[in-house]
CSV table of C-alpha atoms in Angstrom, one decimal:
chain,number,residue,atom,x,y,z
I,1,MET,CA,-280.9,93.2,-111.5
I,2,GLY,CA,-277.8,93.3,-113.6
I,3,PRO,CA,-277.5,93.7,-117.4
I,4,HIS,CA,-278.3,91.0,-119.9
I,5,PRO,CA,-275.3,88.4,-120.0
I,6,ALA,CA,-274.5,89.4,-123.6
I,7,VAL,CA,-274.4,93.1,-122.7
I,8,ALA,CA,-272.2,92.3,-119.7
I,9,ALA,CA,-269.9,90.4,-121.9
I,10,ILE,CA,-269.4,93.2,-124.4
I,11,ARG,CA,-268.9,95.8,-121.7
I,12,LEU,CA,-266.4,93.7,-119.9
I,13,ALA,CA,-264.4,93.3,-123.2
I,14,VAL,CA,-264.3,97.0,-123.8
I,15,ARG,CA,-263.5,97.8,-120.2
I,16,ARG,CA,-260.4,95.6,-120.4
I,17,VAL,CA,-259.2,97.4,-123.5
I,18,LEU,CA,-259.8,100.8,-122.1
I,19,HIS,CA,-257.8,99.9,-119.0
I,20,ASP,CA,-254.9,98.8,-121.3
I,21,VAL,CA,-255.1,102.2,-123.1
I,22,LEU,CA,-255.1,104.1,-119.8
I,23,THR,CA,-252.1,102.1,-118.6
I,24,GLU,CA,-250.2,102.6,-121.7
I,25,HIS,CA,-250.8,106.4,-121.5
I,26,GLN,CA,-250.0,106.5,-117.7
I,27,THR,CA,-253.4,107.8,-117.0
I,28,ASP,CA,-254.8,107.5,-113.4
I,29,PRO,CA,-258.0,105.5,-113.7
I,30,ALA,CA,-259.9,107.9,-111.5
I,31,PRO,CA,-262.9,109.3,-113.5
I,32,ALA,CA,-261.6,112.8,-114.1
I,33,ARG,CA,-261.4,114.3,-117.6
I,34,ASP,CA,-259.4,117.2,-119.1
I,35,ALA,CA,-257.8,118.2,-122.5
I,36,HIS,CA,-255.2,115.5,-122.1
I,37,THR,CA,-257.6,112.7,-121.5
I,38,PRO,CA,-257.1,110.0,-124.1
I,39,LEU,CA,-259.6,109.9,-126.9
I,40,VAL,CA,-260.8,106.5,-128.0
I,41,LEU,CA,-262.8,106.1,-131.3
I,42,VAL,CA,-265.1,103.4,-132.5
I,43,ALA,CA,-265.2,102.5,-136.1
I,44,CYS,CA,-268.9,101.9,-136.7
I,45,SER,CA,-270.6,100.8,-139.8
I,46,GLY,CA,-274.1,100.7,-138.3
I,47,GLY,CA,-274.1,96.9,-138.3
I,48,ALA,CA,-274.8,94.7,-135.2
I,49,ASP,CA,-271.0,94.1,-134.3
I,50,SER,CA,-269.9,97.8,-134.4
I,51,MET,CA,-273.2,99.2,-132.8
I,52,ALA,CA,-272.7,96.9,-129.9
I,53,LEU,CA,-269.1,98.0,-129.6
I,54,ALA,CA,-270.2,101.7,-129.9
I,55,SER,CA,-272.8,101.1,-127.1
I,56,ALA,CA,-270.2,99.4,-124.8
I,57,LEU,CA,-267.6,102.2,-125.4
I,58,ALA,CA,-270.1,104.8,-124.6
I,59,PHE,CA,-271.2,103.0,-121.4
I,60,GLU,CA,-267.7,102.3,-120.1
I,61,ALA,CA,-266.1,105.6,-121.0
I,62,ARG,CA,-268.5,107.4,-118.6
I,63,LYS,CA,-266.8,105.6,-115.7
I,64,LEU,CA,-263.3,106.3,-116.8
I,65,PRO,CA,-261.0,109.2,-117.8
I,66,VAL,CA,-261.6,108.5,-121.4
I,67,ARG,CA,-263.1,110.6,-124.1
I,68,ALA,CA,-265.1,108.5,-126.5
I,69,GLY,CA,-266.0,109.2,-130.1
I,70,GLY,CA,-267.0,107.5,-133.3
I,71,ILE,CA,-266.4,107.4,-137.0
I,72,THR,CA,-268.3,105.8,-139.8
I,73,VAL,CA,-266.8,105.5,-143.3
I,74,ASP,CA,-268.9,106.0,-146.4
I,75,HIS,CA,-267.5,104.0,-149.1
I,76,GLY,CA,-269.9,105.3,-151.7
I,77,LEU,CA,-270.5,101.9,-153.1
I,78,GLN,CA,-274.4,101.9,-152.8
I,79,ASP,CA,-277.2,104.3,-153.4
I,80,GLY,CA,-278.0,106.2,-150.3
I,81,SER,CA,-274.8,105.4,-148.5
I,82,ASP,CA,-274.4,109.0,-147.5
I,83,THR,CA,-277.9,109.0,-145.9
I,84,ARG,CA,-277.0,105.8,-144.0
I,85,ALA,CA,-273.7,107.3,-142.8
I,86,GLY,CA,-275.6,110.3,-141.5
I,87,GLU,CA,-277.9,108.0,-139.5
I,88,VAL,CA,-275.0,106.2,-138.0
I,89,VAL,CA,-273.5,109.4,-136.9
I,90,ALA,CA,-276.9,110.4,-135.3
I,91,ARG,CA,-277.1,107.0,-133.5
I,92,MET,CA,-273.5,107.4,-132.1
I,93,THR,CA,-274.2,110.9,-131.0
I,94,ALA,CA,-277.4,109.7,-129.3
I,95,LEU,CA,-275.2,107.2,-127.4
I,96,GLY,CA,-273.0,110.1,-126.2
I,97,LEU,CA,-270.0,109.6,-128.5
I,98,THR,CA,-268.4,112.9,-129.2
I,99,PRO,CA,-266.9,113.7,-131.7
I,100,SER,CA,-268.9,111.5,-134.1
I,101,GLU,CA,-268.4,111.9,-137.8
I,102,ALA,CA,-268.7,110.5,-141.3
I,103,VAL,CA,-265.8,110.3,-143.7
I,104,THR,CA,-266.4,109.7,-147.4
I,105,VAL,CA,-263.7,107.7,-149.3
I,106,THR,CA,-263.1,106.8,-152.9
I,107,VAL,CA,-262.6,103.1,-153.4
I,108,GLY,CA,-260.1,102.0,-156.1
I,109,ARG,CA,-259.8,98.7,-157.8
I,110,GLU,CA,-256.4,97.4,-156.8
I,111,GLY,CA,-256.5,93.9,-155.3
I,112,GLY,CA,-260.2,93.5,-155.9
I,113,PRO,CA,-263.2,95.2,-154.4
I,114,GLU,CA,-262.9,93.8,-150.9
I,115,ALA,CA,-259.2,94.7,-150.5
I,116,ALA,CA,-259.7,98.1,-152.1
I,117,ALA,CA,-262.6,99.0,-149.8
I,118,ARG,CA,-260.6,97.8,-146.8
I,119,ASP,CA,-257.5,99.9,-147.9
I,120,ALA,CA,-259.6,103.0,-148.3
I,121,ARG,CA,-261.3,102.4,-145.0
I,122,TYR,CA,-258.2,102.0,-143.0
I,123,ALA,CA,-256.5,105.0,-144.7
I,124,ALA,CA,-259.6,107.1,-143.6
I,125,LEU,CA,-259.5,105.7,-140.0
I,126,ASP,CA,-255.8,106.5,-139.9
I,127,ALA,CA,-256.2,110.0,-141.0
I,128,THR,CA,-259.1,110.6,-138.6
I,129,ALA,CA,-257.1,109.3,-135.7
I,130,GLN,CA,-254.2,111.6,-136.5
I,131,ARG,CA,-256.4,114.6,-137.0
I,132,HIS,CA,-258.1,114.1,-133.5
I,133,GLY,CA,-255.0,112.8,-131.8
I,134,ALA,CA,-256.9,109.6,-130.9
I,135,ALA,CA,-255.1,107.1,-128.6
I,136,ALA,CA,-256.9,104.1,-130.1
I,137,ILE,CA,-259.6,103.0,-132.5
I,138,LEU,CA,-261.8,100.1,-131.6
I,139,LEU,CA,-262.9,97.6,-134.3
I,140,GLY,CA,-265.8,95.2,-133.9
I,141,HIS,CA,-264.3,92.0,-135.4
I,142,THR,CA,-265.7,88.9,-133.6
I,143,ARG,CA,-264.4,85.4,-133.2
I,144,ASP,CA,-266.5,84.4,-136.2
I,145,ASP,CA,-264.6,87.1,-138.3
I,146,GLN,CA,-261.3,85.6,-137.0
I,147,ALA,CA,-262.3,82.1,-138.1
I,148,GLU,CA,-263.2,83.4,-141.6
I,149,THR,CA,-259.8,85.2,-141.8
I,150,VAL,CA,-257.9,82.0,-140.9
I,151,LEU,CA,-259.6,80.0,-143.6
I,152,LEU,CA,-259.0,82.8,-146.2
I,153,GLY,CA,-255.3,82.7,-145.2
I,154,LEU,CA,-255.3,78.9,-145.5
I,155,ALA,CA,-256.7,79.2,-149.0
I,156,ARG,CA,-254.0,81.6,-150.0
I,157,GLY,CA,-251.4,79.1,-148.9
I,158,SER,CA,-248.9,81.8,-147.8
I,159,GLY,CA,-247.7,80.3,-144.5
I,160,ILE,CA,-248.2,80.5,-140.8
I,161,ARG,CA,-248.4,84.3,-140.6
I,162,SER,CA,-251.5,84.2,-142.8
I,163,LEU,CA,-253.2,81.6,-140.4
I,164,SER,CA,-252.6,83.9,-137.4
I,165,GLY,CA,-255.6,86.0,-138.4
I,166,MET,CA,-256.2,89.4,-136.9
I,167,ALA,CA,-254.2,90.6,-134.0
I,168,ALA,CA,-256.1,92.0,-130.9
I,169,ILE,CA,-253.7,95.0,-131.2
I,170,SER,CA,-252.4,96.2,-134.6
I,171,GLY,CA,-251.6,99.4,-136.6
I,172,ALA,CA,-249.2,102.1,-136.0
I,173,SER,CA,-248.3,102.4,-132.2
I,174,GLY,CA,-251.0,99.8,-131.5
I,175,ARG,CA,-253.7,102.1,-132.8
I,176,TYR,CA,-256.3,99.4,-133.6
I,177,ARG,CA,-257.9,97.4,-130.9
I,178,ARG,CA,-260.3,94.5,-131.3
I,179,PRO,CA,-262.1,93.9,-128.0
I,180,PHE,CA,-264.5,91.2,-129.4
I,181,LEU,CA,-262.1,88.7,-130.8
I,182,GLN,CA,-263.0,86.3,-128.0
I,183,LEU,CA,-266.7,86.8,-128.4
I,184,ASP,CA,-268.9,85.0,-131.0
I,185,ARG,CA,-271.1,86.9,-133.4
I,186,GLN,CA,-274.2,85.6,-131.8
I,187,THR,CA,-273.4,87.0,-128.3
I,188,VAL,CA,-272.8,90.4,-129.9
I,189,ARG,CA,-276.1,90.4,-131.7
I,190,LYS,CA,-277.9,89.4,-128.6
I,191,ALA,CA,-276.5,92.4,-126.9
I,192,CYS,CA,-278.0,94.6,-129.6
I,193,VAL,CA,-281.4,93.1,-129.2
I,194,ALA,CA,-281.2,93.4,-125.4
I,195,GLN,CA,-280.4,97.1,-125.7
I,196,GLU,CA,-282.9,97.7,-128.5
I,197,LEU,CA,-280.2,99.1,-130.7
I,198,ALA,CA,-281.2,100.0,-134.3
I,199,VAL,CA,-278.8,98.2,-136.6
I,200,TRP,CA,-278.2,98.0,-140.4
I,201,ASP,CA,-277.3,94.8,-142.3
I,202,ASP,CA,-274.9,95.6,-145.1
I,203,PRO,CA,-276.2,93.7,-148.2
I,204,HIS,CA,-272.6,93.1,-149.2
I,205,ASN,CA,-272.3,90.7,-146.3
I,206,SER,CA,-274.7,88.4,-147.9
I,207,ASP,CA,-273.7,89.0,-151.5
I,208,PRO,CA,-272.2,85.8,-153.0
I,209,ALA,CA,-270.1,87.9,-155.3
I,210,TYR,CA,-267.8,88.5,-152.3
I,211,THR,CA,-265.4,85.8,-151.1
I,212,ARG,CA,-265.9,86.4,-147.4
I,213,SER,CA,-269.7,86.4,-147.8
I,214,ARG,CA,-269.6,83.0,-149.5
I,215,LEU,CA,-267.4,81.7,-146.8
I,216,ARG,CA,-269.7,83.0,-144.1
I,217,HIS,CA,-272.9,81.6,-145.6
I,218,GLU,CA,-271.8,78.5,-147.4
I,219,GLY,CA,-268.2,77.5,-146.4
I,220,LEU,CA,-268.3,77.7,-142.6
I,221,PRO,CA,-271.8,76.1,-142.3
I,222,ALA,CA,-270.7,73.3,-144.4
I,223,LEU,CA,-267.6,72.8,-142.2
I,224,GLU,CA,-269.7,72.8,-139.1
I,225,LYS,CA,-272.1,70.3,-140.5
I,226,ALA,CA,-269.2,68.0,-141.4
I,227,LEU,CA,-267.0,68.6,-138.4
I,228,GLY,CA,-269.3,69.8,-135.6
I,229,LYS,CA,-270.1,73.1,-133.8
I,230,GLY,CA,-266.6,73.7,-132.5
I,231,VAL,CA,-265.1,74.7,-135.8
I,232,ILE,CA,-265.2,78.5,-135.3
I,233,GLU,CA,-263.7,78.3,-131.8
I,234,ALA,CA,-260.9,75.9,-133.0
I,235,LEU,CA,-260.1,78.2,-135.9
I,236,ALA,CA,-259.8,81.2,-133.6
I,237,ARG,CA,-257.6,79.2,-131.3
I,238,THR,CA,-255.5,78.1,-134.2
I,239,ALA,CA,-255.1,81.8,-135.1
I,240,GLN,CA,-253.6,82.6,-131.6
I,241,LEU,CA,-251.3,79.6,-131.7
I,242,SER,CA,-250.1,80.5,-135.2
I,243,ARG,CA,-249.6,84.1,-134.1
I,244,ASP,CA,-247.4,83.1,-131.2
I,245,ASP,CA,-245.3,80.8,-133.4
I,246,ALA,CA,-244.9,83.4,-136.1
I,247,ASP,CA,-243.9,86.0,-133.7
I,248,ALA,CA,-241.3,83.7,-132.2
I,249,LEU,CA,-239.9,82.9,-135.6
I,250,ASP,CA,-239.8,86.6,-136.6
I,251,THR,CA,-237.8,87.4,-133.4
I,252,TRP,CA,-235.5,84.5,-134.3
I,253,ALA,CA,-235.0,85.8,-137.9
I,254,ALA,CA,-234.3,89.3,-136.8
I,255,ASP,CA,-231.5,88.0,-134.5
I,256,ALA,CA,-230.2,85.6,-137.2
I,257,GLU,CA,-229.9,88.4,-139.8
I,258,THR,CA,-227.2,90.1,-137.9
I,259,ARG,CA,-225.2,86.8,-137.8
I,260,VAL,CA,-225.4,86.0,-141.5
I,261,ARG,CA,-224.0,89.3,-142.7
I,262,ASP,CA,-220.3,89.9,-143.3
I,263,GLU,CA,-218.4,93.0,-142.1
I,264,ALA,CA,-219.7,95.0,-145.1
I,265,GLY,CA,-223.3,94.1,-144.4
I,266,ALA,CA,-223.7,91.6,-147.3
I,267,LEU,CA,-225.6,88.4,-146.8
I,268,GLU,CA,-223.4,85.3,-146.8
I,269,CYS,CA,-225.0,82.4,-148.7
I,270,ALA,CA,-223.2,79.7,-146.7
I,271,LYS,CA,-224.4,81.1,-143.4
I,272,LEU,CA,-227.9,81.5,-144.8
I,273,HIS,CA,-227.9,77.8,-145.9
I,274,GLY,CA,-227.2,76.7,-142.3
I,275,LEU,CA,-230.4,78.4,-141.0
I,276,PRO,CA,-233.7,76.5,-140.6
I,277,PRO,CA,-235.9,77.1,-143.7
I,278,ALA,CA,-238.6,79.0,-141.8
I,279,VAL,CA,-236.0,81.3,-140.3
I,280,ARG,CA,-234.0,81.6,-143.5
I,281,ARG,CA,-237.1,82.7,-145.6
I,282,ARG,CA,-237.9,85.3,-143.0
I,283,VAL,CA,-234.5,86.8,-143.2
I,284,LEU,CA,-234.7,86.9,-147.0
I,285,ARG,CA,-238.2,88.5,-146.8
I,286,ARG,CA,-236.9,91.1,-144.4
I,287,ALA,CA,-233.9,91.9,-146.6
I,288,VAL,CA,-236.0,92.2,-149.7
I,289,ILE,CA,-238.5,94.6,-148.1
I,290,ALA,CA,-235.5,96.7,-146.7
I,291,GLU,CA,-234.5,97.3,-150.3
I,292,GLY,CA,-237.9,98.6,-151.3
I,293,ALA,CA,-240.2,95.8,-152.2
I,294,PRO,CA,-243.8,96.4,-151.1
I,295,ALA,CA,-244.6,93.9,-148.4
I,296,GLY,CA,-248.2,93.6,-149.7
I,297,SER,CA,-246.9,92.6,-153.1
I,298,LEU,CA,-244.4,90.1,-151.9
I,299,PHE,CA,-245.7,86.6,-152.0
I,300,ALA,CA,-244.5,83.2,-150.9
I,301,ARG,CA,-243.4,82.3,-154.5
I,302,HIS,CA,-241.1,85.3,-154.6
I,303,ILE,CA,-239.3,84.3,-151.5
I,304,GLU,CA,-239.0,80.7,-152.7
I,305,GLU,CA,-237.3,81.9,-155.9
I,306,VAL,CA,-234.8,83.9,-153.8
I,307,ASP,CA,-234.4,81.0,-151.5
I,308,ARG,CA,-233.3,78.8,-154.4
I,309,LEU,CA,-230.4,81.0,-154.9
I,310,ILE,CA,-229.2,79.7,-151.5
I,311,THR,CA,-230.4,76.1,-151.5
I,312,GLY,CA,-230.6,75.2,-155.2
I,313,TRP,CA,-227.8,77.2,-156.8
I,314,ARG,CA,-227.2,76.1,-160.4
I,315,GLY,CA,-225.8,79.4,-161.8
I,316,GLN,CA,-229.3,80.9,-162.4
I,317,GLY,CA,-229.6,84.6,-163.1
I,318,ALA,CA,-231.2,87.5,-161.2
I,319,ILE,CA,-234.6,87.2,-159.6
I,320,ASN,CA,-236.9,90.1,-160.4
I,321,LEU,CA,-239.1,91.1,-157.4
I,322,PRO,CA,-241.9,93.7,-156.9
I,323,GLY,CA,-240.8,97.3,-156.4
I,324,ARG,CA,-238.1,96.9,-159.1
I,325,VAL,CA,-236.0,94.9,-156.6
I,326,GLU,CA,-233.5,92.5,-157.9
I,327,ALA,CA,-231.8,89.6,-156.1
I,328,ARG,CA,-228.7,87.8,-157.4
I,329,ARG,CA,-226.0,85.4,-156.1
I,330,GLN,CA,-222.5,86.8,-156.6
I,331,GLY,CA,-219.2,85.6,-155.2
I,332,GLY,CA,-220.8,83.6,-152.3
I,333,ARG,CA,-222.9,86.6,-151.4
I,334,LEU,CA,-226.7,87.4,-151.9
I,335,VAL,CA,-226.9,90.8,-153.4
I,336,ILE,CA,-230.3,92.5,-153.2
I,337,ARG,CA,-230.8,95.8,-154.7
I,338,GLN,CA,-233.4,98.1,-156.3
I,339,GLY,CA,-232.8,98.6,-160.0
């Protein structure tokens, strides 16, 4: 008798990702291990999604030339968080994940509590991956998480890239992998129950003080009630379609940028004006970031202001941008420089 269908589904998702990692590292899939065998880590909070991922990684890695380990990040935001982190490490170790460790971070305030915690978490994961020379870190985001991310992007109104949600592969050199993006949260939770995995439900996930929590427990259920049960799947499909479109436009913009610069490398306003708006704004964004503006602080309204120097020129002065970057129109050229 085979495994529970939910268990089979999570294992298959992880198996596919591990085969991708092995292919990228040109490792023979025969189950032999040595010091050069790729190390794959799972980021595990102890919740159902990441515990299911940890169990699937441990199971599949035994059949492949992959070393499997785990990391849990202690944000220090709740009493007893260090104790819980120790418990998660013990659970990962019991699954056979080595190394398994907890990393404590200090969460700042920039961008709000959710963004600050996320920034601290990814910084810790990056540092751990570099320290161990890990080939990849697996993250437990599900299709439901993807749907929430798309809706949050829609609320920000910052364009098609924000609607593309989370990528299956992201980070430096494709470090982060999300095997469960095509699986719903219910399937992943069923896999935990079937394997009798102990899980911890973070109270922050149901705290209405957090935007994503309100969306999960109030917003999405209201949409499903009004529009039917296919909303989450449709939003996840929208993310993939948006990502494909955004990638295509980014490629177009990278090519166009070389054609709108003069021999000295300056951006020519007339040539910029001739580009489709979606492409032109991407060219402008790339140019502004290249001069030192932090990508995370550069919003649609900033690029719209710069764009008006091209499409709505009325003799206006310089535009001040994040990172002390300045954009001005001068002699038919768009001059962007850091002050």
